[in-house]
Amino acid sequence: MNQIIIHVDMDAFYASVEIRDNPTLKGKPLIIGSMPNERGVVATCSYEARRFGVHSGMNIKEAYRLCPSGIYMHPNFDKYKKVSLKLHDIWNTYSTASEYIALDEAYLDVTEKAIDWDGARKIAETIKRRTGDEVGLTCSVGVAYSKTAAKTASEEKKPDGYFEILDADEFVNLLSDRDVQALYTVGPKTAEKLKAHGIFTVRDIRSNQETVKHLLGKQGVWITEIANGIDNRKVIPYRPEDAKSISRELTFQEDVSDFDFVKEVMLLLAMSVEERAKRVGLHGKGVSIKITYYDMRSVTRSKSPVRCESAIEIYNEAVQLLAQVDSERIRLIGVGIYNLYGNVGRQLSFEDIFDEFKLSYDKELNEKLEEIGKRYDLDFIGNKVQLYNLETLHRTVEYMRKHR
Ligand code: DCP
Ligand code: MG
């Protein structure tokens, strides 16, 4: 069966949302991620910043060296998530299955709704227009016969791009002379291996298929297939209950050795995990913690089945798990729930969640929050909702760390 697949990818997503909401940022190099004086990386940046050589995943210090005149901002994930939900609404109108790859990116199976390439073209146009009119952002859209080709097509004319690749021949013609990394599953490490064997372009892969397979095993088989334009993968619709776990984690600006403080942070993380689970209508049967020590060694501990409906239950389990790990200096702490179950359709609004909080278990949690709040002269109870914003959470924890 022939498929018609659209791949849609927002342009400089986090940065574009911030520019949309503050037009004075327009035309400027905007870098979203850590601040230059913090440790961390660039999440994304505006196309103006990319001209300085800044890119996603780059160490923030390196970005600052390249672009000291840039504007640096922390990401606001809650905001991007809301935007993402609006985008889903638009996308889902035209697809029978939507596979979300990131907040800003999805494969859409439009085979049935488009009927033919002309129909797909119209859908792509409509998605681009509605994204502009209703969300105030631009996206790049690829229309193609396969997922790989659709992904390649959406990259082709970025930003605000549109491109189509209608069959394997077109795909092969387009990529043959390009570097092996043009095949989007080939990363720098794989490319290095291939190049050591004289395989530089996609054409070279096609004329050295046995070498590639021998060199890379299973991955090599896959790479030779896509180098020939073969990819029969289906669009797999996202369903929230397929998510294996929900977790929140946080990296301290400076390593922390005080485990009482770590426990306080765990409570805030547990609240955030609970909120997120409620919002997607899911419950967990297991609790896990993750710790990365100062030397980047990571450990996880988990327990199932346990009751972990509420933040305080998640917290109590997490504290038990913390007792099982070495007490050394900690760089990162994470708390999560897993073995999820729940009613898919039940997406709670923020108000619903807030109501549930007001009604239920709050006593133990509030006592704990009050106790911690007193220590730092902070009002955790009055500001509970703000704490679900990761950025606020991060700032609050840093404040606590410095004021112990
Ligand atoms: N992201 C991140 N860290 C990365 C890569 C991406 O946090 N290493 C985030 C920020 C991006 C979003 O995910 O805004 C989407 O990722 P993309 O790779 O699609 O990048 P952009 O949408 O920012 O830019 P482009 O126009 O190249 O798609
Ligand atoms: Mg993008």
Coordinates of C-alpha atoms and ligand atoms in Angstrom, one line a residue:
M1 CA 0.0 0.0 0.0
N2 CA 1.3 3.4 -0.9
Q3 CA 1.5 5.9 1.9
I4 CA 1.3 9.7 1.9
I5 CA 3.1 11.1 4.9
I6 CA 3.6 14.6 6.1
H7 CA 6.4 15.6 8.4
V8 CA 5.9 18.9 10.1
D9 CA 8.6 20.7 12.1
M10 CA 8.3 24.1 13.7
D11 CA 11.1 26.6 12.9
A12 CA 13.4 27.4 15.9
F13 CA 10.5 26.4 18.0
Y14 CA 11.2 27.7 21.6
A15 CA 12.8 30.8 20.2
S16 CA 10.0 31.6 17.8
V17 CA 7.4 31.3 20.6
E18 CA 9.4 33.8 22.7
I19 CA 9.7 36.2 19.8
R20 CA 6.0 35.9 19.0
D21 CA 5.3 36.9 22.6
N22 CA 7.8 39.7 22.7
P23 CA 8.3 41.3 19.3
T24 CA 11.2 43.4 20.5
L25 CA 13.2 40.2 20.2
K26 CA 12.5 40.0 16.5
G27 CA 15.6 40.0 14.2
K28 CA 17.9 39.5 17.2
P29 CA 20.1 36.6 18.0
L30 CA 18.1 34.9 20.7
I31 CA 19.4 31.9 22.6
I32 CA 17.1 29.7 24.7
G33 CA 18.8 27.5 27.3
S34 CA 21.0 28.1 30.3
M35 CA 22.3 31.5 31.1
P36 CA 25.9 32.1 30.2
N37 CA 26.9 32.0 33.8
E38 CA 25.2 28.7 34.5
R39 CA 26.2 25.3 33.4
G40 CA 24.2 23.7 30.7
V41 CA 23.5 23.9 27.0
V42 CA 21.6 25.7 24.2
A43 CA 18.1 24.2 23.8
T44 CA 17.6 26.2 20.6
C45 CA 18.3 29.6 19.1
S46 CA 16.9 32.0 16.5
Y47 CA 18.2 31.8 12.9
E48 CA 20.0 35.1 13.6
A49 CA 22.0 33.4 16.4
R50 CA 22.7 30.4 14.1
R51 CA 24.6 32.8 11.8
F52 CA 27.1 33.1 14.7
G53 CA 27.5 29.3 14.7
V54 CA 25.3 28.7 17.8
H55 CA 23.2 25.6 17.7
S56 CA 21.1 23.2 19.8
G57 CA 23.0 21.1 22.3
M58 CA 26.1 23.4 22.3
N59 CA 27.6 24.2 25.6
I60 CA 26.3 27.6 26.7
K61 CA 29.8 28.9 27.4
E62 CA 30.8 28.2 23.9
A63 CA 27.6 29.9 22.6
Y64 CA 28.5 32.9 24.6
R65 CA 32.0 33.0 23.2
L66 CA 30.5 32.9 19.7
C67 CA 27.7 35.3 20.3
P68 CA 28.3 37.6 23.3
S69 CA 25.8 40.1 22.0
G70 CA 23.0 37.5 22.0
I71 CA 19.9 37.6 24.2
Y72 CA 19.9 34.6 26.6
M73 CA 16.7 33.3 28.1
H74 CA 15.6 30.3 30.1
P75 CA 13.0 28.0 28.4
N76 CA 9.4 28.1 29.5
F77 CA 8.3 24.5 28.9
D78 CA 4.8 25.0 30.2
K79 CA 4.2 27.6 27.5
Y80 CA 5.7 25.5 24.7
K81 CA 3.6 22.6 25.8
K82 CA 0.4 24.7 25.5
V83 CA 1.5 25.8 22.0
S84 CA 2.2 22.2 21.2
L85 CA -1.4 21.1 22.1
K86 CA -2.8 23.8 19.8
L87 CA -0.6 22.5 17.0
H88 CA -1.8 18.9 17.6
D89 CA -5.3 20.1 17.1
I90 CA -4.5 21.6 13.7
W91 CA -2.4 18.5 12.6
N92 CA -5.0 16.0 13.8
T93 CA -7.7 17.5 11.6
Y94 CA -5.9 16.2 8.5
S95 CA -4.4 12.9 9.6
T96 CA -5.7 9.5 10.5
A97 CA -2.6 8.9 12.7
S98 CA -0.2 11.5 14.2
E99 CA 3.1 10.4 15.7
Y100 CA 4.6 13.2 17.9
I101 CA 8.3 13.1 17.8
A102 CA 8.9 16.2 19.9
L103 CA 6.8 19.2 21.1
D104 CA 7.2 20.8 17.7
E105 CA 7.4 17.8 15.3
A106 CA 5.2 15.1 14.0
Y107 CA 4.6 12.6 11.3
L108 CA 1.1 12.6 9.9
D109 CA -0.5 9.8 8.0
V110 CA -2.6 11.7 5.5
T111 CA -3.0 8.8 3.0
E112 CA -6.8 8.6 3.4
K113 CA -7.6 12.2 3.8
A114 CA -5.4 13.5 1.0
I115 CA -6.3 10.8 -1.5
D116 CA -3.6 11.9 -3.9
W117 CA -0.5 14.2 -4.0
D118 CA -2.6 17.1 -4.9
G119 CA -4.7 16.6 -1.8
A120 CA -1.5 16.3 0.3
R121 CA -0.2 19.6 -1.1
K122 CA -3.4 21.3 -0.1
I123 CA -3.3 19.9 3.4
A124 CA 0.3 21.0 3.7
E125 CA -0.6 24.5 2.6
T126 CA -3.5 24.6 5.0
I127 CA -1.4 23.5 7.9
K128 CA 1.1 26.2 7.2
R129 CA -1.5 28.9 6.8
R130 CA -3.4 27.9 10.0
T131 CA -0.1 27.6 12.0
G132 CA 0.5 31.2 11.0
D133 CA -3.0 32.5 11.5
E134 CA -4.0 30.7 14.6
V135 CA -0.7 30.1 16.4
G136 CA 1.4 33.0 15.0
L137 CA 4.4 30.7 14.1
T138 CA 6.0 29.3 11.0
C139 CA 6.7 25.7 10.3
S140 CA 8.4 23.6 7.6
V141 CA 6.5 20.8 6.0
G142 CA 7.6 17.8 3.9
V143 CA 5.3 15.7 1.9
A144 CA 6.5 12.2 0.8
Y145 CA 6.0 8.6 0.3
S146 CA 7.8 7.5 3.5
K147 CA 8.7 8.8 6.9
T148 CA 12.4 9.2 6.1
A149 CA 11.6 11.0 2.9
A150 CA 9.1 13.3 4.7
K151 CA 11.6 14.1 7.4
T152 CA 14.2 14.9 4.8
A153 CA 11.7 17.0 2.8
S154 CA 10.8 19.2 5.8
E155 CA 14.4 19.9 6.4
E156 CA 15.1 20.7 2.8
K157 CA 13.7 24.3 2.7
K158 CA 13.8 25.3 6.3
P159 CA 12.7 27.8 7.7
D160 CA 9.1 28.3 6.5
G161 CA 9.7 25.6 3.9
Y162 CA 7.8 23.2 1.8
F163 CA 9.1 20.4 -0.2
E164 CA 7.9 17.1 -1.6
I165 CA 9.6 13.8 -2.4
L166 CA 7.2 11.6 -4.3
D167 CA 9.1 8.3 -4.7
A168 CA 12.3 6.5 -3.9
D169 CA 14.0 7.6 -7.2
E170 CA 13.4 11.3 -6.2
F171 CA 14.8 10.6 -2.8
V172 CA 17.9 8.8 -4.1
N173 CA 18.5 11.5 -6.7
L174 CA 18.3 14.3 -4.1
L175 CA 20.7 12.7 -1.7
S176 CA 23.2 10.7 -3.7
D177 CA 25.9 13.3 -3.8
R178 CA 25.5 14.5 -0.3
D179 CA 27.5 13.6 2.8
V180 CA 26.4 10.3 4.5
Q181 CA 25.0 12.4 7.4
A182 CA 22.3 13.7 5.1
L183 CA 20.6 10.4 5.9
Y184 CA 19.2 11.6 9.1
T185 CA 19.9 8.4 11.1
V186 CA 23.6 8.7 10.4
G187 CA 25.2 10.6 13.2
P188 CA 28.8 11.9 13.5
K189 CA 30.2 8.7 15.0
T190 CA 28.7 6.4 12.3
A191 CA 29.8 8.9 9.6
E192 CA 33.4 8.7 11.0
K193 CA 33.4 4.9 10.7
L194 CA 32.1 5.0 7.2
K195 CA 34.5 7.7 6.1
A196 CA 37.4 5.7 7.5
H197 CA 36.4 3.1 4.8
G198 CA 36.2 5.6 2.0
I199 CA 32.4 6.0 2.2
F200 CA 31.7 9.7 2.0
T201 CA 28.4 10.1 0.2
V202 CA 25.1 8.5 0.0
R203 CA 26.1 7.2 -3.4
D204 CA 29.1 5.5 -1.8
I205 CA 26.8 3.7 0.6
R206 CA 24.8 2.4 -2.3
S207 CA 27.8 1.1 -4.1
N208 CA 29.4 -0.4 -1.0
Q209 CA 26.4 -2.0 0.6
E210 CA 28.2 -5.2 1.8
T211 CA 30.9 -3.1 3.4
V212 CA 28.4 -0.9 5.2
K213 CA 26.5 -4.0 6.5
H214 CA 29.6 -5.7 7.6
L215 CA 30.8 -2.5 9.3
L216 CA 27.6 -1.6 11.1
G217 CA 25.6 -4.8 11.5
K218 CA 21.9 -4.2 11.9
Q219 CA 22.3 -0.5 11.6
G220 CA 24.1 -1.0 8.4
V221 CA 21.2 -3.0 6.9
W222 CA 18.9 -0.1 7.8
I223 CA 21.2 2.5 6.4
T224 CA 21.6 0.8 3.1
E225 CA 17.8 0.5 2.8
I226 CA 17.2 4.1 3.4
A227 CA 20.1 5.0 1.1
N228 CA 18.0 3.3 -1.6
G229 CA 14.9 5.1 -0.5
I230 CA 13.3 2.1 1.1
D231 CA 11.3 2.8 4.3
N232 CA 8.0 1.1 4.9
R233 CA 7.5 2.2 8.5
K234 CA 4.1 3.2 9.4
V235 CA 3.1 6.3 11.4
I236 CA 2.5 5.1 14.9
P237 CA -0.2 7.2 16.6
Y238 CA 0.8 8.5 20.0
R239 CA -1.3 7.5 23.0
P240 CA -0.5 8.9 26.4
E241 CA -0.8 5.5 28.1
D242 CA 2.1 4.3 26.0
A243 CA 4.4 6.6 27.9
K244 CA 6.4 4.4 30.2
S245 CA 7.0 6.8 32.9
I246 CA 6.6 10.4 34.1
S247 CA 9.6 12.0 35.8
R248 CA 11.0 15.3 36.7
E249 CA 14.7 16.0 37.3
L250 CA 16.9 18.9 38.1
T251 CA 20.6 19.7 37.9
F252 CA 22.0 21.8 40.7
Q253 CA 24.2 24.7 39.8
E254 CA 26.7 23.4 42.3
D255 CA 26.9 19.9 43.7
V256 CA 25.0 19.2 46.8
S257 CA 26.0 16.9 49.7
D258 CA 23.2 17.7 52.2
F259 CA 20.7 14.9 51.9
D260 CA 18.1 16.7 53.9
F261 CA 18.1 19.4 51.3
V262 CA 17.9 16.7 48.6
K263 CA 14.8 15.4 50.3
E264 CA 13.2 18.8 50.2
V265 CA 13.9 19.1 46.5
M266 CA 12.4 15.6 46.1
L267 CA 9.1 16.8 47.6
L268 CA 8.9 19.6 45.0
L269 CA 9.8 17.2 42.2
A270 CA 7.2 14.7 43.5
M271 CA 4.5 17.5 43.3
S272 CA 5.5 18.2 39.8
V273 CA 5.3 14.5 38.8
E274 CA 1.9 14.2 40.4
E275 CA 0.6 17.3 38.5
R276 CA 1.9 16.0 35.2
A277 CA 0.4 12.6 35.8
K278 CA -3.0 14.1 36.7
R279 CA -2.9 16.3 33.7
V280 CA -2.7 13.4 31.3
G281 CA -5.0 11.3 33.4
L282 CA -2.5 8.7 34.4
H283 CA -1.5 6.9 37.6
G284 CA 1.7 5.0 38.5
K285 CA 2.3 1.8 40.3
G286 CA 6.0 2.3 40.9
V287 CA 8.3 5.1 42.1
S288 CA 11.9 5.6 40.9
I289 CA 14.6 8.0 41.7
K290 CA 17.7 8.9 39.7
I291 CA 20.9 10.5 41.0
T292 CA 23.9 11.7 39.1
Y293 CA 26.9 12.2 41.3
Y294 CA 29.5 15.0 40.9
D295 CA 31.6 12.6 38.8
M296 CA 28.7 12.0 36.3
R297 CA 28.1 8.5 37.7
S298 CA 24.4 7.8 37.7
V299 CA 22.3 5.5 39.8
T300 CA 18.6 4.7 39.8
R301 CA 16.5 3.0 42.4
S302 CA 12.9 1.9 42.0
K303 CA 10.1 0.1 43.8
S304 CA 6.9 -1.4 42.5
P305 CA 4.1 -1.9 43.3
V306 CA 3.6 0.9 45.7
R307 CA 0.8 3.5 46.2
C308 CA 1.8 6.7 44.5
E309 CA -1.3 8.6 43.7
S310 CA -0.3 11.8 45.5
A311 CA 2.8 13.8 45.8
I312 CA 3.3 12.9 49.4
E313 CA 3.1 9.2 48.6
I314 CA 5.6 9.6 45.8
Y315 CA 7.8 11.6 48.1
N316 CA 7.7 9.0 50.9
E317 CA 8.7 6.2 48.6
A318 CA 11.5 8.4 47.1
V319 CA 12.9 9.1 50.5
Q320 CA 13.1 5.3 51.2
L321 CA 14.9 4.8 47.9
L322 CA 17.3 7.7 48.7
A323 CA 18.4 5.7 51.8
Q324 CA 19.7 3.0 49.4
V325 CA 22.3 5.1 47.6
D326 CA 25.8 6.4 48.5
S327 CA 25.8 9.7 50.2
E328 CA 28.2 11.6 48.0
R329 CA 28.0 14.9 46.3
I330 CA 25.0 15.1 43.9
R331 CA 24.8 16.9 40.7
L332 CA 21.3 15.9 39.5
I333 CA 18.2 14.5 41.2
G334 CA 15.2 13.0 39.5
V335 CA 11.9 11.6 40.8
G336 CA 9.5 9.6 38.7
I337 CA 6.6 7.2 38.5
Y338 CA 6.3 4.2 36.2
N339 CA 4.1 1.3 35.3
L340 CA 1.5 3.8 34.3
Y341 CA -2.2 3.1 33.8
G342 CA -5.2 5.3 33.5
N343 CA -8.1 6.5 31.4
V344 CA -6.7 7.9 28.2
G345 CA -9.4 10.4 27.3
R346 CA -9.4 12.0 30.7
Q347 CA -7.2 15.1 30.2
L348 CA -7.6 17.3 33.1
S349 CA -7.5 21.1 32.8
F350 CA -5.4 23.1 35.2
E351 CA -8.5 24.1 37.1
D352 CA -9.5 20.5 37.6
I353 CA -6.1 19.7 38.9
F354 CA -6.2 22.6 41.2
D355 CA -9.6 21.6 42.6
E356 CA -8.4 18.1 43.2
F357 CA -5.5 19.5 45.1
K358 CA -7.7 21.6 47.2
L359 CA -10.0 18.8 48.0
S360 CA -7.7 15.9 48.7
Y361 CA -4.9 14.6 50.8
D362 CA -3.4 18.0 51.2
K363 CA -2.9 18.0 55.0
E364 CA 0.3 16.1 55.2
L365 CA 1.8 17.8 52.1
N366 CA 0.9 21.2 53.4
E367 CA 2.4 20.5 56.8
K368 CA 5.6 19.5 55.1
L369 CA 5.6 22.5 52.8
E370 CA 5.0 24.8 55.6
E371 CA 7.9 23.3 57.5
I372 CA 10.2 23.7 54.6
G373 CA 8.8 27.2 53.7
K374 CA 9.6 28.5 57.2
R375 CA 13.2 27.4 56.9
Y376 CA 13.6 29.6 53.8
D377 CA 11.0 32.2 54.5
L378 CA 9.1 31.1 51.4
D379 CA 5.4 30.6 50.9
F380 CA 5.2 27.2 49.2
I381 CA 1.5 26.7 49.8
G382 CA 0.4 29.9 48.3
N383 CA 2.7 29.4 45.3
K384 CA 2.1 25.8 44.7
V385 CA 0.8 26.2 41.2
Q386 CA 3.8 28.3 40.2
L387 CA 6.1 25.5 41.3
Y388 CA 4.7 23.3 38.5
N389 CA 6.5 25.6 36.1
L390 CA 9.9 23.9 35.8
E391 CA 11.8 27.1 35.4
T392 CA 10.2 28.5 38.6
L393 CA 11.0 25.3 40.3
H394 CA 14.6 25.5 39.3
R395 CA 14.9 29.0 40.4
T396 CA 13.3 28.2 43.7
V397 CA 15.6 25.3 44.4
E398 CA 18.7 27.4 43.5
Y399 CA 17.4 30.0 46.0
M400 CA 17.0 27.4 48.6
R401 CA 20.4 25.9 47.9
K402 CA 22.1 29.3 48.4
H403 CA 20.1 30.2 51.5
R404 CA 20.6 27.0 53.6
Ligands
DCP1 N1 15.6 21.1 21.7 C1 16.4 21.0 22.9 N2 17.7 20.4 22.8 C2 18.2 20.0 21.6 C3 17.4 20.1 20.4 C4 16.1 20.6 20.5 O1 16.0 21.4 23.9 N3 19.4 19.4 21.5 C5 14.3 21.7 21.8 C6 14.4 23.1 21.4 C7 13.7 23.3 20.1 C8 12.8 22.1 20.0 O2 13.4 21.1 20.9 O3 13.1 24.5 19.9 C9 12.6 21.5 18.7 O4 13.8 21.0 18.2 P1 14.3 21.1 16.7 O5 15.4 20.2 16.5 O6 13.1 21.0 15.7 O7 14.8 22.6 16.6 P2 14.1 24.0 16.3 O8 12.6 23.8 16.1 O9 14.5 24.9 17.5 O10 14.8 24.5 15.1 P3 14.6 24.1 13.5 O11 14.1 25.3 12.8 O12 16.0 23.7 13.0 O13 13.6 23.0 13.5
MG2 MG 11.9 22.4 14.8

